[in-house]
mmCIF file of C-alpha atoms and ligand atoms in Angstrom:
data_model
loop_
_atom_site.group_PDB
_atom_site.id
_atom_site.type_symbol
_atom_site.label_atom_id
_atom_site.label_comp_id
_atom_site.label_asym_id
_atom_site.label_seq_id
_atom_site.Cartn_x
_atom_site.Cartn_y
_atom_site.Cartn_z
ATOM 1 C CA MET A 14 6.909 19.607 23.660
ATOM 2 C CA PHE A 15 9.569 17.961 21.540
ATOM 3 C CA ARG A 16 8.265 16.970 18.143
ATOM 4 C CA ARG A 17 10.321 14.811 15.865
ATOM 5 C CA SER A 18 10.868 16.347 12.445
ATOM 6 C CA ILE A 19 9.035 14.575 9.651
ATOM 7 C CA TYR A 20 12.276 14.804 7.646
ATOM 8 C CA LYS A 21 14.875 12.092 8.209
ATOM 9 C CA THR A 22 18.652 12.389 8.050
ATOM 10 C CA PRO A 23 20.564 10.454 5.355
ATOM 11 C CA ALA A 24 21.660 7.925 7.991
ATOM 12 C CA GLN A 25 18.048 7.421 9.056
ATOM 13 C CA LEU A 26 16.984 6.916 5.446
ATOM 14 C CA ARG A 27 19.644 4.222 5.071
ATOM 15 C CA SER A 28 18.231 2.485 8.162
ATOM 16 C CA MET A 29 14.912 2.177 6.351
ATOM 17 C CA VAL A 30 16.315 0.182 3.420
ATOM 18 C CA GLU A 31 16.435 -3.179 5.212
ATOM 19 C CA PRO A 32 12.913 -3.089 6.744
ATOM 20 C CA GLY A 33 11.662 -2.113 3.277
ATOM 21 C CA LEU A 34 13.348 -5.104 1.665
ATOM 22 C CA ILE A 35 12.070 -7.449 4.373
ATOM 23 C CA THR A 36 8.529 -6.178 3.796
ATOM 24 C CA ALA A 37 8.982 -6.803 0.053
ATOM 25 C CA ALA A 38 10.250 -10.323 0.748
ATOM 26 C CA ALA A 39 7.214 -11.088 2.920
ATOM 27 C CA LEU A 40 4.837 -10.038 0.138
ATOM 28 C CA ASP A 41 6.903 -12.016 -2.384
ATOM 29 C CA ALA A 42 6.415 -15.078 -0.185
ATOM 30 C CA VAL A 43 2.648 -14.539 -0.082
ATOM 31 C CA ARG A 44 2.034 -13.756 -3.764
ATOM 32 C CA PRO A 45 2.500 -17.273 -5.250
ATOM 33 C CA LEU A 46 0.296 -18.753 -2.507
ATOM 34 C CA ILE A 47 -2.726 -16.708 -3.600
ATOM 35 C CA THR A 48 -4.429 -19.658 -5.317
ATOM 36 C CA PRO A 49 -7.748 -21.506 -4.983
ATOM 37 C CA GLY A 50 -8.015 -23.492 -1.740
ATOM 38 C CA VAL A 51 -5.598 -21.502 0.390
ATOM 39 C CA THR A 52 -6.898 -19.884 3.575
ATOM 40 C CA THR A 53 -6.084 -16.269 4.318
ATOM 41 C CA LEU A 54 -4.521 -17.429 7.596
ATOM 42 C CA GLU A 55 -2.008 -19.498 5.585
ATOM 43 C CA LEU A 56 -1.002 -16.337 3.741
ATOM 44 C CA ASP A 57 -0.486 -14.638 7.094
ATOM 45 C CA ALA A 58 1.742 -17.481 8.318
ATOM 46 C CA ALA A 59 3.961 -17.278 5.228
ATOM 47 C CA ALA A 60 4.452 -13.540 5.667
ATOM 48 C CA ASN A 61 5.231 -13.890 9.351
ATOM 49 C CA ARG A 62 7.750 -16.698 8.774
ATOM 50 C CA THR A 63 9.598 -14.589 6.215
ATOM 51 C CA ILE A 64 9.765 -11.580 8.530
ATOM 52 C CA LEU A 65 10.989 -13.620 11.511
ATOM 53 C CA ASP A 66 13.560 -15.465 9.348
ATOM 54 C CA ARG A 67 15.078 -12.087 8.458
ATOM 55 C CA GLY A 68 15.425 -11.143 12.131
ATOM 56 C CA ALA A 69 12.606 -8.605 11.982
ATOM 57 C CA GLU A 70 9.147 -8.430 13.524
ATOM 58 C CA SER A 71 5.678 -7.748 12.224
ATOM 59 C CA ASN A 72 4.744 -4.129 12.816
ATOM 60 C CA PHE A 73 1.059 -4.905 12.227
ATOM 61 C CA GLN A 74 1.194 -6.960 15.438
ATOM 62 C CA LEU A 75 2.357 -3.814 17.237
ATOM 63 C CA VAL A 76 -0.888 -2.042 16.292
ATOM 64 C CA ARG A 77 -3.197 -2.015 19.304
ATOM 65 C CA GLY A 78 -5.856 -4.725 19.012
ATOM 66 C CA TYR A 79 -4.405 -6.328 15.870
ATOM 67 C CA HIS A 80 -2.904 -9.800 16.108
ATOM 68 C CA HIS A 81 -1.839 -10.712 12.577
ATOM 69 C CA THR A 82 1.056 -10.001 10.221
ATOM 70 C CA ILE A 83 -0.962 -9.064 7.147
ATOM 71 C CA CYS A 84 -4.298 -7.572 6.318
ATOM 72 C CA VAL A 85 -6.042 -9.507 3.564
ATOM 73 C CA SER A 86 -9.083 -8.002 1.898
ATOM 74 C CA VAL A 87 -11.121 -10.012 -0.613
ATOM 75 C CA ASN A 88 -13.519 -8.743 -3.327
ATOM 76 C CA GLU A 89 -15.790 -6.026 -1.842
ATOM 77 C CA GLN A 90 -13.412 -5.660 1.111
ATOM 78 C CA VAL A 91 -10.900 -2.879 0.383
ATOM 79 C CA VAL A 92 -8.504 -2.776 3.348
ATOM 80 C CA HIS A 93 -7.942 -4.033 6.919
ATOM 81 C CA GLY A 94 -9.386 -7.538 6.377
ATOM 82 C CA ILE A 95 -8.334 -9.972 9.118
ATOM 83 C CA PRO A 96 -6.747 -13.316 8.117
ATOM 84 C CA GLY A 97 -8.818 -16.361 9.049
ATOM 85 C CA GLU A 98 -10.394 -19.558 7.778
ATOM 86 C CA ARG A 99 -11.759 -18.004 4.581
ATOM 87 C CA VAL A 100 -10.750 -20.131 1.591
ATOM 88 C CA LEU A 101 -9.843 -18.289 -1.606
ATOM 89 C CA VAL A 102 -11.726 -19.318 -4.740
ATOM 90 C CA PRO A 103 -11.085 -18.739 -8.468
ATOM 91 C CA GLY A 104 -11.751 -15.154 -9.515
ATOM 92 C CA ASP A 105 -11.219 -13.585 -6.074
ATOM 93 C CA ILE A 106 -9.482 -10.210 -6.041
ATOM 94 C CA VAL A 107 -7.181 -10.230 -3.017
ATOM 95 C CA SER A 108 -5.332 -7.261 -1.509
ATOM 96 C CA VAL A 109 -2.518 -8.070 0.923
ATOM 97 C CA ASP A 110 -0.990 -5.385 3.130
ATOM 98 C CA CYS A 111 2.119 -6.131 5.198
ATOM 99 C CA GLY A 112 4.861 -4.442 7.164
ATOM 100 C CA ALA A 113 8.073 -5.244 9.008
ATOM 101 C CA GLN A 114 10.022 -3.489 11.715
ATOM 102 C CA PHE A 115 13.797 -3.993 11.761
ATOM 103 C CA GLN A 116 16.144 -2.346 14.254
ATOM 104 C CA GLY A 117 13.461 0.176 15.103
ATOM 105 C CA TRP A 118 12.568 1.215 11.543
ATOM 106 C CA ASN A 119 9.500 0.293 9.517
ATOM 107 C CA GLY A 120 8.379 -0.777 6.069
ATOM 108 C CA ASP A 121 4.780 -0.891 4.804
ATOM 109 C CA SER A 122 3.574 -2.180 1.423
ATOM 110 C CA ALA A 123 0.521 -3.740 -0.239
ATOM 111 C CA VAL A 124 -0.280 -5.608 -3.450
ATOM 112 C CA THR A 125 -3.428 -6.831 -5.168
ATOM 113 C CA VAL A 126 -3.644 -10.214 -6.922
ATOM 114 C CA VAL A 127 -6.556 -11.738 -8.888
ATOM 115 C CA VAL A 128 -6.922 -15.514 -8.569
ATOM 116 C CA PRO A 129 -7.182 -17.008 -12.099
ATOM 117 C CA ASP A 130 -10.608 -18.261 -13.143
ATOM 118 C CA PRO A 131 -10.856 -19.792 -16.641
ATOM 119 C CA GLU A 132 -14.638 -20.054 -16.253
ATOM 120 C CA ARG A 133 -15.154 -16.316 -15.761
ATOM 121 C CA PRO A 134 -12.736 -14.432 -18.018
ATOM 122 C CA GLU A 135 -14.869 -11.281 -17.999
ATOM 123 C CA LEU A 136 -14.902 -11.039 -14.202
ATOM 124 C CA VAL A 137 -11.152 -11.649 -14.059
ATOM 125 C CA ALA A 138 -10.525 -8.974 -16.707
ATOM 126 C CA GLN A 139 -12.618 -6.415 -14.786
ATOM 127 C CA ARG A 140 -10.819 -7.157 -11.559
ATOM 128 C CA GLU A 141 -7.376 -7.096 -13.163
ATOM 129 C CA GLU A 142 -8.244 -3.723 -14.674
ATOM 130 C CA LEU A 143 -9.229 -2.381 -11.239
ATOM 131 C CA SER A 144 -5.900 -3.588 -9.845
ATOM 132 C CA ARG A 145 -3.993 -2.117 -12.810
ATOM 133 C CA VAL A 146 -5.657 1.280 -12.347
ATOM 134 C CA THR A 147 -4.913 1.241 -8.618
ATOM 135 C CA GLU A 148 -1.285 0.185 -9.051
ATOM 136 C CA GLY A 149 -0.786 2.731 -11.820
ATOM 137 C CA SER A 150 -2.177 5.492 -9.634
ATOM 138 C CA MET A 151 0.277 4.521 -6.894
ATOM 139 C CA TRP A 152 3.195 4.799 -9.346
ATOM 140 C CA ALA A 153 1.832 8.125 -10.580
ATOM 141 C CA GLY A 154 1.884 9.386 -6.980
ATOM 142 C CA ILE A 155 5.381 8.010 -6.394
ATOM 143 C CA ALA A 156 6.639 9.569 -9.632
ATOM 144 C CA ALA A 157 5.133 12.908 -8.583
ATOM 145 C CA MET A 158 7.056 12.746 -5.303
ATOM 146 C CA ALA A 159 10.283 12.991 -7.320
ATOM 147 C CA SER A 160 9.528 16.489 -8.583
ATOM 148 C CA VAL A 161 6.702 18.225 -6.702
ATOM 149 C CA SER A 162 7.161 20.738 -3.886
ATOM 150 C CA SER A 163 4.157 19.948 -1.670
ATOM 151 C CA ILE A 164 2.233 16.837 -0.644
ATOM 152 C CA ASP A 165 -1.093 17.909 -2.157
ATOM 153 C CA GLU A 166 0.464 17.477 -5.608
ATOM 154 C CA ILE A 167 0.959 13.759 -4.913
ATOM 155 C CA GLY A 168 -2.767 13.300 -4.211
ATOM 156 C CA ALA A 169 -3.625 15.319 -7.290
ATOM 157 C CA ALA A 170 -1.379 13.084 -9.429
ATOM 158 C CA ILE A 171 -3.074 9.965 -8.047
ATOM 159 C CA GLN A 172 -6.570 11.310 -8.710
ATOM 160 C CA GLU A 173 -5.649 12.583 -12.182
ATOM 161 C CA TYR A 174 -4.237 9.202 -13.148
ATOM 162 C CA ILE A 175 -7.404 7.416 -12.001
ATOM 163 C CA GLU A 176 -9.700 9.852 -13.796
ATOM 164 C CA ALA A 177 -7.663 9.518 -17.000
ATOM 165 C CA GLN A 178 -8.365 5.760 -17.064
ATOM 166 C CA GLY A 179 -11.988 6.403 -17.955
ATOM 167 C CA PRO A 180 -15.043 4.821 -16.378
ATOM 168 C CA SER A 181 -15.143 1.557 -14.490
ATOM 169 C CA ALA A 182 -16.739 -1.194 -16.587
ATOM 170 C CA VAL A 183 -18.758 -2.146 -13.507
ATOM 171 C CA SER A 184 -20.294 1.241 -12.647
ATOM 172 C CA GLY A 185 -19.933 3.215 -15.877
ATOM 173 C CA ALA A 186 -18.645 6.030 -13.633
ATOM 174 C CA PRO A 187 -15.059 6.927 -12.663
ATOM 175 C CA TYR A 188 -13.330 4.518 -10.296
ATOM 176 C CA GLY A 189 -13.977 5.380 -6.639
ATOM 177 C CA ILE A 190 -11.215 6.649 -4.338
ATOM 178 C CA LEU A 191 -11.602 5.994 -0.614
ATOM 179 C CA ARG A 192 -11.684 9.290 1.269
ATOM 180 C CA GLU A 193 -11.454 8.240 4.917
ATOM 181 C CA TYR A 194 -8.281 6.166 4.520
ATOM 182 C CA VAL A 195 -5.035 7.734 3.349
ATOM 183 C CA GLY A 196 -1.289 7.276 3.069
ATOM 184 C CA HIS A 197 1.138 8.480 5.721
ATOM 185 C CA GLY A 198 4.653 9.217 6.805
ATOM 186 C CA ILE A 199 6.667 6.226 8.002
ATOM 187 C CA GLY A 200 9.842 5.844 10.043
ATOM 188 C CA ARG A 201 10.334 4.879 13.684
ATOM 189 C CA LYS A 202 6.600 4.261 13.668
ATOM 190 C CA MET A 203 4.636 2.648 10.865
ATOM 191 C CA HIS A 204 2.146 5.514 10.906
ATOM 192 C CA GLU A 205 3.604 9.004 11.206
ATOM 193 C CA ALA A 206 2.714 12.489 10.039
ATOM 194 C CA PRO A 207 2.007 13.730 7.434
ATOM 195 C CA SER A 208 -1.141 12.303 5.849
ATOM 196 C CA VAL A 209 -0.980 11.597 2.113
ATOM 197 C CA PHE A 210 -4.413 12.029 0.563
ATOM 198 C CA ASN A 211 -5.188 10.087 -2.600
ATOM 199 C CA TYR A 212 -7.153 12.980 -4.098
ATOM 200 C CA ARG A 213 -6.994 16.732 -4.576
ATOM 201 C CA THR A 214 -7.179 18.759 -1.372
ATOM 202 C CA PRO A 215 -7.462 22.485 -0.746
ATOM 203 C CA ASP A 216 -4.468 22.418 1.620
ATOM 204 C CA ARG A 217 -1.008 22.206 0.116
ATOM 205 C CA GLY A 218 0.295 19.992 2.915
ATOM 206 C CA ALA A 219 3.900 19.508 4.007
ATOM 207 C CA ASP A 220 6.913 20.380 1.853
ATOM 208 C CA VAL A 221 8.216 17.563 -0.302
ATOM 209 C CA LYS A 222 11.977 17.731 0.245
ATOM 210 C CA PRO A 223 14.868 15.398 1.031
ATOM 211 C CA GLY A 224 14.333 13.350 4.180
ATOM 212 C CA LEU A 225 10.639 12.763 3.557
ATOM 213 C CA VAL A 226 9.523 9.131 3.665
ATOM 214 C CA LEU A 227 5.932 8.371 2.669
ATOM 215 C CA ALA A 228 3.744 5.300 2.430
ATOM 216 C CA ILE A 229 1.771 6.050 -0.737
ATOM 217 C CA GLU A 230 -1.301 3.818 -0.852
ATOM 218 C CA PRO A 231 -4.325 4.449 -3.049
ATOM 219 C CA MET A 232 -7.446 2.459 -2.165
ATOM 220 C CA VAL A 233 -9.739 2.273 -5.182
ATOM 221 C CA THR A 234 -13.124 0.713 -5.932
ATOM 222 C CA ALA A 235 -14.895 -0.344 -9.122
ATOM 223 C CA GLY A 236 -17.939 1.616 -7.909
ATOM 224 C CA GLY A 237 -18.708 4.150 -5.201
ATOM 225 C CA GLU A 238 -16.427 5.617 -2.551
ATOM 226 C CA ALA A 239 -18.589 4.848 0.477
ATOM 227 C CA THR A 240 -17.393 2.141 2.865
ATOM 228 C CA TYR A 241 -18.373 0.721 6.230
ATOM 229 C CA VAL A 242 -16.470 -1.253 8.872
ATOM 230 C CA GLU A 243 -17.647 -4.850 9.255
ATOM 231 C CA ASP A 244 -18.700 -6.332 12.617
ATOM 232 C CA ASP A 245 -15.128 -7.539 13.228
ATOM 233 C CA ASP A 246 -14.299 -3.835 13.853
ATOM 234 C CA TRP A 247 -11.539 -3.867 11.206
ATOM 235 C CA THR A 248 -12.565 -4.870 7.708
ATOM 236 C CA VAL A 249 -13.369 -1.897 5.446
ATOM 237 C CA THR A 250 -15.962 -2.900 2.838
ATOM 238 C CA THR A 251 -17.725 -1.050 0.035
ATOM 239 C CA VAL A 252 -21.342 -0.072 0.725
ATOM 240 C CA ASP A 253 -22.373 -0.819 -2.878
ATOM 241 C CA GLY A 254 -20.648 -4.216 -2.843
ATOM 242 C CA THR A 255 -18.266 -3.411 -5.701
ATOM 243 C CA ASP A 256 -14.681 -4.648 -5.623
ATOM 244 C CA GLY A 257 -11.765 -2.865 -4.028
ATOM 245 C CA SER A 258 -8.016 -2.796 -4.689
ATOM 246 C CA HIS A 259 -5.103 -1.513 -2.611
ATOM 247 C CA TRP A 260 -1.476 -0.964 -3.600
ATOM 248 C CA GLU A 261 1.188 0.581 -1.390
ATOM 249 C CA HIS A 262 4.905 1.351 -1.304
ATOM 250 C CA SER A 263 7.132 3.127 1.214
ATOM 251 C CA VAL A 264 9.191 5.742 -0.621
ATOM 252 C CA ALA A 265 12.187 7.841 0.482
ATOM 253 C CA LEU A 266 13.137 11.208 -0.991
ATOM 254 C CA HIS A 267 16.849 11.964 -0.560
ATOM 255 C CA ASP A 268 19.366 14.403 -1.979
ATOM 256 C CA GLY A 269 19.865 12.296 -5.103
ATOM 257 C CA GLY A 270 16.197 11.566 -5.885
ATOM 258 C CA ILE A 271 13.602 9.006 -4.817
ATOM 259 C CA TRP A 272 14.038 5.369 -3.872
ATOM 260 C CA VAL A 273 11.155 2.946 -3.326
ATOM 261 C CA LEU A 274 12.202 1.190 -0.130
ATOM 262 C CA THR A 275 9.720 -1.690 -0.456
ATOM 263 C CA ALA A 276 10.713 -2.605 -4.036
ATOM 264 C CA PRO A 277 13.954 -4.571 -4.553
ATOM 265 C CA ASP A 278 14.632 -2.527 -7.727
ATOM 266 C CA GLY A 279 13.913 0.760 -5.948
ATOM 267 C CA GLY A 280 10.863 1.181 -8.158
ATOM 268 C CA ARG A 281 12.757 1.197 -11.457
ATOM 269 C CA ALA A 282 10.203 -0.887 -13.389
ATOM 270 C CA GLY A 283 7.129 0.845 -11.975
ATOM 271 C CA LEU A 284 8.531 4.344 -12.503
ATOM 272 C CA ALA A 285 9.838 3.782 -16.048
ATOM 273 C CA PRO A 286 6.514 4.676 -17.757
ATOM 274 C CA PHE A 287 6.638 8.020 -15.932
ATOM 275 C CA GLY A 288 10.178 8.830 -17.054
ATOM 276 C CA VAL A 289 11.478 8.816 -13.482
ATOM 277 C CA GLU A 290 14.621 6.917 -12.545
ATOM 278 C CA PRO A 291 15.068 5.961 -8.897
ATOM 279 C CA ARG A 292 18.382 6.764 -7.258
ATOM 280 C CA GLU A 293 19.929 4.606 -4.577
ATOM 281 C CA ILE A 294 20.345 6.205 -1.172
ATOM 282 C CA GLY A 295 24.025 7.099 -0.943
ATOM 283 C CA LYS A 296 26.372 5.447 1.565
HETATM 284 MG MG1 MG B 323 0.039 -0.893 4.617
HETATM 285 MG MG1 MG B 324 0.235 2.186 5.174
#
């Protein structure tokens, strides 16, 4: 049976720049709308409009049984929340995951935003810290991709970063890392081999070498790691009711280095603290 290589050619990597930028634009359109009173369906509409305006299509809508452009997960929901009539309120921690397909190539990215709440500064601070830890762990994993030789080292970098942040103020224990949900290769399909675990694994995994494109996406909780799927068959929620956060970028490794496809600056700002400079994919 013919199996497509997980490593892309330089021309294929260049084809993934535009869907990455469109995915980033869709999330940029959603971000400022994450305010009290907005429904999660309104966020979905803004993302979809942006993707269609750029001549692309939502790849989430190509997933069997899913009919929206984003996943939006609020508070104790970590990932795969379905947009609907839910109205956001001050203090909510909101993770938005989105992807676009353009000329047969895919982007996939997620951000977490905390809705301001002047009445509950402590809650907001806890939730912003959870998001900061999660985002930082994503950048740690992306930075690792620039220099490691096998995929397991990316997961180890993510876990190490999270453990180094100390205990969660909510649980007094280390932040939780979801085990059943992981990052992935991305290309012609949104979800491709190989899996990218967000924690140390005994297997070394695939070689990290030019042509590899990964969606690196830690899913972190302020408490335990156990989750369940809600009755809607999609939403992944913490068993202990603590908050979740999800950050994701699609990242290409090429001959010159790494380039974050779903960040307009290629990841320059996020990678700076790790001493890694992204390199544009050559023409
Ligand atoms: Mg995603
Ligand atoms: Mg993904």
